[in-house]
Amino acid sequence: MATKQLSPTEGTAAGAAPVTKTKNTVKLIPRKDADVETLATAAATQWKTLPQLTLLWTTQAKFDTLAKSFASTLSARLQAGGSRPAKTVTLKTVNANINAAVTVVKSYIIKKFETETAALPQYARYGMVKQGAYKLPRDNDDRKKALQLMKAAIAEDGFATEKYGTAFWEAAIADFDTATGSTAKAAKDISKEVSGKNELRTAIELHLEAIINLVKANYPTTWQSELRNWGFLKNNY
C-alpha cells in the first residue's frame, strides 16, 4: 500500500521548525533622563492646549507638576554628583599626606628601637597593619581608629616635637574627619536624589505611555504625526 509523502511547509526546510517572525517593538519613551525631561515638558505643554483629552486617573495639571519636579530633581542630582569628585580628591590628598608621614614615622621607630626587626612589633601600637608593607588601614572607619593610635604612640615614644609629631597628627585627624564627612554626605545626597529621580521617572513614564494610547485612540490614522506634536521626536530611542 502506497503512502502519501507530505511536503514541508513552504519556505521551511524539511525537518526544520517553522520560522516565527517577530515584530520589533518601537520605543517611544527615551532611555536617557535628559531626554525624558525634555519629552515630559513638551507633552505637558501640548496637553494643556487639548483639555478635551482626558484620563480618568490623572490630569494635565498633575502631569505638569511631575514634569517640573523631575526637571528640578534631575538638576539637583547633577549638582550633587558634580560636587563629589572635588570632595573625593580632597580625601585622596589627605590620605596621601598621611601615608607619606607614616613612612617617616617608621624611620623614627626604627631609630628608637635600633633595628627594623625590633621595630616591627611596635607598628601595631601606631595603628599600622601589614598590607604588603606596614601601613595604616585603607578602610575609612579602620583608618579613623588607627589615627588615634598613631597620635597616642607618637607621644608615648617621645616623638611629639618631631616634624610628624603630635601637631601633625592632630591636624591630620581633623582633616581626615572633615574629608570623610564631606564624602559621606555627598554620597548620601546623591543616593537621595537618585531615589527621588527614579520614583518621578516611573510616574512620568506611566503618564507618557497613557498619553501615547490616548493619542492613538483619538487620532487613529494620524497618531504618528500627532505624537510628534507632543514631543515624541524619534521613532526609536
Short mmCIF file of C-alpha atoms in Angstrom, two decimals:
data_model
loop_
_atom_site.label_atom_id
_atom_site.label_comp_id
_atom_site.label_asym_id
_atom_site.label_seq_id
_atom_site.Cartn_x
_atom_site.Cartn_y
_atom_site.Cartn_z
CA MET A 1 0.00 0.00 0.00
CA ALA A 2 1.45 3.35 -1.09
CA THR A 3 1.84 6.12 1.48
CA LYS A 4 1.44 9.84 0.71
CA GLN A 5 4.53 11.98 1.22
CA LEU A 6 3.65 15.27 2.88
CA SER A 7 5.60 18.31 1.72
CA PRO A 8 7.23 20.57 4.33
CA THR A 9 5.70 23.97 4.94
CA GLU A 10 6.55 26.38 2.17
CA GLY A 11 9.72 28.28 2.88
CA THR A 12 10.77 25.83 5.62
CA ALA A 13 13.42 23.16 5.13
CA ALA A 14 12.40 19.54 5.71
CA GLY A 15 12.68 18.65 9.38
CA ALA A 16 13.22 22.28 10.44
CA ALA A 17 10.87 24.18 12.73
CA PRO A 18 8.80 26.91 11.08
CA VAL A 19 10.38 30.34 11.28
CA THR A 20 8.44 32.71 13.52
CA LYS A 21 8.70 36.35 12.55
CA THR A 22 8.90 38.75 15.45
CA LYS A 23 7.91 42.36 15.20
CA ASN A 24 10.41 44.85 16.56
CA THR A 25 8.90 47.00 19.29
CA VAL A 26 9.25 50.70 18.64
CA LYS A 27 10.27 52.50 21.82
CA LEU A 28 8.76 55.96 22.02
CA ILE A 29 10.00 56.78 25.53
CA PRO A 30 13.69 57.75 25.80
CA ARG A 31 16.29 55.92 27.83
CA LYS A 32 18.24 59.00 28.95
CA ASP A 33 16.96 61.09 31.83
CA ALA A 34 17.63 64.36 30.00
CA ASP A 35 15.54 63.19 27.03
CA VAL A 36 12.73 62.10 29.35
CA GLU A 37 12.78 65.57 30.92
CA THR A 38 12.55 67.23 27.51
CA LEU A 39 9.74 64.94 26.37
CA ALA A 40 7.74 65.28 29.61
CA THR A 41 7.95 69.08 29.44
CA ALA A 42 6.82 69.14 25.79
CA ALA A 43 3.99 66.66 26.42
CA ALA A 44 2.72 68.60 29.44
CA THR A 45 2.71 71.80 27.38
CA GLN A 46 0.87 70.19 24.45
CA TRP A 47 -1.71 68.56 26.74
CA LYS A 48 -2.54 71.99 28.15
CA THR A 49 -3.72 73.03 24.66
CA LEU A 50 -6.01 69.99 24.38
CA PRO A 51 -8.12 69.94 27.59
CA GLN A 52 -10.72 67.76 25.84
CA LEU A 53 -8.29 64.81 26.00
CA THR A 54 -8.62 63.37 29.49
CA LEU A 55 -7.62 60.38 31.57
CA LEU A 56 -9.71 59.13 34.49
CA TRP A 57 -6.79 58.53 36.87
CA THR A 58 -4.79 61.73 36.39
CA THR A 59 -4.89 65.26 34.97
CA GLN A 60 -2.77 67.54 32.85
CA ALA A 61 -2.01 69.66 35.93
CA LYS A 62 -0.69 66.65 37.85
CA PHE A 63 1.48 65.62 34.95
CA ASP A 64 2.79 69.16 34.56
CA THR A 65 3.80 69.15 38.24
CA LEU A 66 5.54 65.80 37.79
CA ALA A 67 7.47 67.09 34.77
CA LYS A 68 8.65 70.19 36.64
CA SER A 69 9.59 68.17 39.73
CA PHE A 70 11.58 65.74 37.58
CA ALA A 71 13.47 68.61 35.93
CA SER A 72 14.26 70.11 39.34
CA THR A 73 15.34 66.78 40.83
CA LEU A 74 17.48 65.93 37.82
CA SER A 75 19.25 69.27 38.15
CA ALA A 76 19.86 68.67 41.87
CA ARG A 77 21.18 65.18 41.10
CA LEU A 78 23.66 66.57 38.60
CA GLN A 79 24.81 69.23 41.06
CA ALA A 80 25.25 66.66 43.83
CA GLY A 81 27.21 64.39 41.52
CA GLY A 82 29.34 67.28 40.29
CA SER A 83 30.43 68.20 43.81
CA ARG A 84 31.52 64.68 44.72
CA PRO A 85 34.73 64.45 42.65
CA ALA A 86 36.21 67.53 44.35
CA LYS A 87 35.44 66.11 47.79
CA THR A 88 36.88 62.74 46.79
CA VAL A 89 40.06 64.43 45.59
CA THR A 90 40.31 66.23 48.94
CA LEU A 91 40.12 62.92 50.84
CA LYS A 92 42.66 61.44 48.44
CA THR A 93 45.05 64.32 49.19
CA VAL A 94 44.61 63.94 52.96
CA ASN A 95 45.32 60.21 52.73
CA ALA A 96 48.38 60.80 50.56
CA ASN A 97 49.81 63.18 53.20
CA ILE A 98 49.07 60.65 55.94
CA ASN A 99 50.69 57.80 54.01
CA ALA A 100 53.83 59.87 53.37
CA ALA A 101 54.03 60.74 57.07
CA VAL A 102 53.69 57.08 58.09
CA THR A 103 56.84 56.25 56.09
CA VAL A 104 58.82 58.84 58.05
CA VAL A 105 57.33 57.74 61.38
CA LYS A 106 58.53 54.21 60.66
CA SER A 107 62.06 55.63 60.41
CA TYR A 108 61.58 57.25 63.84
CA ILE A 109 60.57 53.90 65.29
CA ILE A 110 63.47 52.04 63.70
CA LYS A 111 65.91 54.63 65.01
CA LYS A 112 64.46 54.41 68.53
CA PHE A 113 64.46 50.61 68.66
CA GLU A 114 67.79 50.42 66.74
CA THR A 115 66.82 47.74 64.19
CA GLU A 116 63.92 47.14 61.83
CA THR A 117 63.41 43.71 63.38
CA ALA A 118 62.99 45.26 66.80
CA ALA A 119 60.71 47.96 65.38
CA LEU A 120 58.24 45.58 63.67
CA PRO A 121 56.35 44.56 66.86
CA GLN A 122 55.81 48.26 67.65
CA TYR A 123 53.94 49.11 64.44
CA ALA A 124 50.61 47.81 65.71
CA ARG A 125 50.74 50.36 68.55
CA TYR A 126 50.85 53.05 65.87
CA GLY A 127 47.75 51.68 64.16
CA MET A 128 49.67 50.08 61.32
CA VAL A 129 48.66 46.78 59.75
CA LYS A 130 50.52 44.61 57.25
CA GLN A 131 49.31 45.35 53.70
CA GLY A 132 52.35 44.19 51.81
CA ALA A 133 54.28 46.70 53.92
CA TYR A 134 53.08 48.08 57.25
CA LYS A 135 50.62 50.94 56.65
CA LEU A 136 47.53 52.49 58.17
CA PRO A 137 44.34 50.64 57.11
CA ARG A 138 42.69 51.63 53.82
CA ASP A 139 39.12 51.40 55.14
CA ASN A 140 37.97 54.81 56.37
CA ASP A 141 36.46 53.56 59.63
CA ASP A 142 39.54 51.48 60.46
CA ARG A 143 41.86 54.33 59.48
CA LYS A 144 40.00 56.73 61.75
CA LYS A 145 40.68 54.46 64.75
CA ALA A 146 44.28 53.90 63.64
CA LEU A 147 44.96 57.64 63.53
CA GLN A 148 44.09 57.88 67.22
CA LEU A 149 46.53 55.04 67.97
CA MET A 150 49.18 56.82 65.92
CA LYS A 151 48.74 60.06 67.86
CA ALA A 152 48.94 58.28 71.23
CA ALA A 153 52.03 56.24 70.30
CA ILE A 154 53.81 59.30 68.89
CA ALA A 155 53.51 61.00 72.27
CA GLU A 156 54.31 57.85 74.25
CA ASP A 157 57.56 57.16 72.37
CA GLY A 158 58.83 60.74 72.60
CA PHE A 159 58.19 61.91 69.02
CA ALA A 160 55.75 64.72 69.94
CA THR A 161 58.03 67.54 68.75
CA GLU A 162 59.18 65.88 65.52
CA LYS A 163 58.04 67.14 62.12
CA TYR A 164 55.44 64.36 62.06
CA GLY A 165 54.77 64.62 65.76
CA THR A 166 51.65 65.42 67.78
CA ALA A 167 50.77 68.67 65.98
CA PHE A 168 50.87 66.98 62.58
CA TRP A 169 48.67 64.06 63.65
CA GLU A 170 46.13 66.29 65.38
CA ALA A 171 45.79 68.29 62.15
CA ALA A 172 45.69 65.08 60.08
CA ILE A 173 42.90 63.66 62.23
CA ALA A 174 40.87 66.87 61.85
CA ASP A 175 41.42 66.96 58.06
CA PHE A 176 40.54 63.27 57.74
CA ASP A 177 37.33 63.67 59.75
CA THR A 178 36.27 66.67 57.64
CA ALA A 179 37.11 64.96 54.33
CA THR A 180 35.37 61.68 55.16
CA GLY A 181 32.35 63.56 56.49
CA SER A 182 32.06 65.57 53.28
CA THR A 183 32.46 62.48 51.11
CA ALA A 184 29.83 60.57 53.09
CA LYS A 185 27.40 63.49 52.87
CA ALA A 186 27.95 63.75 49.11
CA ALA A 187 27.26 60.02 48.71
CA LYS A 188 24.11 60.33 50.85
CA ASP A 189 22.90 63.34 48.85
CA ILE A 190 23.42 61.51 45.57
CA SER A 191 21.60 58.42 46.85
CA LYS A 192 18.67 60.57 47.97
CA GLU A 193 18.48 62.43 44.66
CA VAL A 194 18.72 59.20 42.65
CA SER A 195 15.89 57.64 44.65
CA GLY A 196 13.64 60.68 44.18
CA LYS A 197 14.51 60.93 40.49
CA ASN A 198 13.75 57.27 39.85
CA GLU A 199 10.35 57.49 41.56
CA LEU A 200 9.41 60.54 39.49
CA ARG A 201 10.64 58.92 36.28
CA THR A 202 8.46 55.86 36.91
CA ALA A 203 5.40 58.09 37.35
CA ILE A 204 6.26 60.13 34.25
CA GLU A 205 6.74 57.04 32.09
CA LEU A 206 3.34 55.77 33.23
CA HIS A 207 1.79 59.05 32.08
CA LEU A 208 3.68 59.04 28.79
CA GLU A 209 2.51 55.51 27.98
CA ALA A 210 -1.06 56.60 28.70
CA ILE A 211 -0.65 59.69 26.51
CA ILE A 212 0.57 57.53 23.62
CA ASN A 213 -2.53 55.36 23.88
CA LEU A 214 -4.74 58.44 24.31
CA VAL A 215 -3.38 59.99 21.12
CA LYS A 216 -3.70 56.71 19.20
CA ALA A 217 -7.32 56.38 20.31
CA ASN A 218 -8.24 59.94 19.29
CA TYR A 219 -6.19 60.11 16.08
CA PRO A 220 -6.39 56.57 14.64
CA THR A 221 -4.95 57.49 11.25
CA THR A 222 -2.65 60.39 12.09
CA TRP A 223 -1.38 59.41 15.54
CA GLN A 224 2.26 59.24 14.48
CA SER A 225 2.35 62.84 13.31
CA GLU A 226 0.25 63.90 16.30
CA LEU A 227 2.74 62.31 18.70
CA ARG A 228 5.46 64.50 17.23
CA ASN A 229 3.41 67.49 18.34
CA TRP A 230 3.61 66.10 21.87
CA GLY A 231 7.39 65.90 21.75
CA PHE A 232 7.86 62.28 20.66
CA LEU A 233 10.52 63.24 18.11
CA LYS A 234 12.09 59.84 17.47
CA ASN A 235 10.67 56.57 16.23
CA ASN A 236 13.01 54.59 18.41
CA TYR A 237 15.24 55.52 21.35
#
